[in-house]
Amino acid sequence: MVRKIITAVLLLTFAAASQSNSTRIPSITEAGINITFGGKFIATGTFPTNPTERLDVVVTRVYRESLNRLLDKATSPKEKADLLKQAEGYAMRNLKMIRASGEVLYLDLLRFRLTGDHSQNPYLQNDDVIIFPATDIDNDNFKVTGAVNAPGRFQFVDGDKLKDAIFFAQGINKAYQDVDSATIYRVSYDGAKIESIDLPIDADYPLKRGDIIKIGKDTPQRKNYRVLVLGEVSNPGFIQTSRDPVQIRDIIKRAGGLTDNATKRNIRIFKSDNFPPNMMKFQFDVEYKPDELQDFTQSFIDRLSELEILTYSRMADLTELDTAYFNLESRLKTVINGQVVDLTINGGEFPDLTIVPGDIIVIPRKEEFVEVIGQVPNPGRYKFVEGMDYRYYLEKAGGLGEFAEDGELRLIRGNTKEWISIDEDVKLTVHAGDFIYVPKERIRTFGSYIGEFAYYLGIIGNLATILILVLNVSK
């Protein structure tokens, strides 16, 4: 009997549970709703969601999914770039939400993202309609510059004030000091006039479309001022400095001073803006780009250099030979413009020479050789001996070769690259790093003499013909 009662109770329990499951009301998280996007947005229409989601979540999801579908259909990089340009810039402010009850809300998602104010990002309800206003970022905006954390352009909404501009630019940048004023630049509708309005930073002043707001007066000058020192110093590399000029001796001191192997005659100073950007990387294995230096390509730099040379030549009275020489000088101006410091002139002391941020100081290893090149049996580098003249090094190189042009010897200075004629009657001091060049005598053959004779004979013949014609005409 007891067994029958237990069985009956279990059957009734299962039946009740089954009845309960068949009539259960879905929870709020399982009840789907529909909302509609309209206006200027990447995708308009009705979208399913649920009432636990807020507006910004759905806007972000629909935007990303719609953009990805569009990009998947693009067949070229240009088409993808065009689609991205068309999709960007939807309105974040002044969104109009119309509830099914007729209630109308104006929402500011940008303000929500900056403050977390959920009154600007409400939960969604069934049949909500969200209208995105059309935006014209080129005209329907205001711009904030100066002492703010996030300068830029922002969508204008009627009623915006100076405090809103500072808010959307994420407040005053603490790197600026004594920020207590703002200036609004307001261009007239026809663009012919501009009005400048100075205001205290906390002024309750209304903005207009197209306003440019500059916050603060002064700009901090705490930039990465530095000089690059390369070569024979104890601590080569970047030396931090201020924006004001500083003496070269102070820069070298900060770099640890010259090493024992440093040259005294050929310290070079260059301006970094004379170099193409890539040259610093390739030649010195350092990235050295001042803040204002733009990332130009090497080909553009080369082309610009060529055009600059043409502008110099456009109104010049240069011959073909002069033009070739001028082009050579123009292309070498980067090196030629580098200043040479010779410490031997000042008793080993640095002169009063100022260095500015962006300068490059190159201190080569001191030279210990003199190089003999040209028509000698053993051209090469020979140990420098103080007080010895060019004859000593020619003798070390085996003397003059059979075809050397004795009267045309040249001494090339290692630091200035100056060519100096060697005269046996003039005492010429040779320095370490200099070059002695022995040119080759021009070899004349019988054929070359005949060719030269025929050339001059042709000229004489032409002159004689002209003279005969003149005499005949005069008769």
Phi, psi and omega in degrees: 000316180298321180297322180293322180295316180298318180297319181295320179297318180297318179297318178295323179295314179297322180294319179295319179296319179296318179296322180296318180294326184284340183246012184293137178274130180301146177286168183295332180286342181262351183275114181283151175228165178239138174232162183234132172258134177223176180087214185264091180215159184299330180216121177248153182137192183258135185230141177280145175203198176221160188287359177271357182260144176266169187300314186297326179298314183289319178301313181297316181295312181297320180298311183293316181295319180293319180295317179297321178296320179294317182293327178296332181274346182292141184252356181210156177302324180295319179295321177296318179296320179295319179295319178297320180294320180291326186279334185284161172084024175289155185294135175253348184239159176061034175287137182258119177251124179249116179280160178298334180283352183100351179294139180241128178240142173249121192243153181231094181291330178295319178295321178299316183293335180271334186240339186077019180285104185288351174294338177267001183217070189284165170294148181274150177235158181301136178069019171296142175239124181246122181255122176269122179289150175292141181239141173236090188297337181283335185235325185265066185204173164227155184239136180242128178230174174093223192276058177233163183281331183223073179297152179160189178264144181223146179299132179271138175231136179308131182103352178297143180233176181304319181297328177292321178300315179294323180297310183292336174275013173064034169084178183285134177284123184289350176289342179268146181253146173053051178274103182228007183215163177218153176235128177256122176260121186237111181274139180294164184301323181273359177077006185274339184227157175225134180253136179249122184240114178267131185220153168292155188296335182259017182293139178270070190249130181285144178265165173232162178301137178086358180297143173244117186251119175256121181265126180083172182250311186260153177251131179297140182256021179280080180251176183274073179283128182201158177237142180259123178246122183237148173104221191274070168231163184293325182229074180293154179137201181280134176247119180288141180212186177257181181284345181278151178300152180221151182290145181298326181297327179288322178295315180296323178296318179294333179276007176094000180085167180287146174278171179294340182266004184286142175291151175254347187256338195230046174281127187246143177236126181237157172264127184297331182284356173279345184261142167298150184306319185289338185296323180297323180288314185288319186276321187242359179057040175223148172268118182223092181233111175303159185305324185274356183282124181273161185273073177283151175279157182298321181296323179292319178299315180298317181295320179296322178297319178297317180294325179296319178298320179296322180294326176294323187276346191303318185244024181266157178256055184267140171281174180299318180293318178297321181297318179298318179292321180297319178298321178298313180298321182294320181287336181265005187296332179300316180282318182297323181291345177292129183278139180257132177249124179246105184288341181292340180286327184254028178066030178087001180260148177287140178286173175283087184232124184270143177244138179243159178306136182100346178288155179235124179251122181245122181243097182290166173289141183295142181280142179235010184225160169241134184255132177251125182230156177107216189275071172227152182297326184230071179296149179158194183259135182231141184304130180288134177236120183301130175093348181276142181265189187296331183298324180300316183284327174296320178296320177298328181273006176096010180080183181286142177284171183300325184254018179288143178266097192300321186278003185239027180294146181229142171252124181252118181292133183291330184272318183260347184063026178282137177265127182235129177290136180268117179249127183299334183272354182245128180284124184237121182281132177259133179251157174300135182095352179285162176241142171246119185250126178247104182287164180267136178292141179291123181274121181253129175253170178300321179297322180293323177295316180298316180297318180292321179297318180295324180297311181291324178297322177297319179296316180298320179298318179296319179295320179296320179298316179297319180297318179296318179297319180296317180296320180294320180294322182293334177284000000 
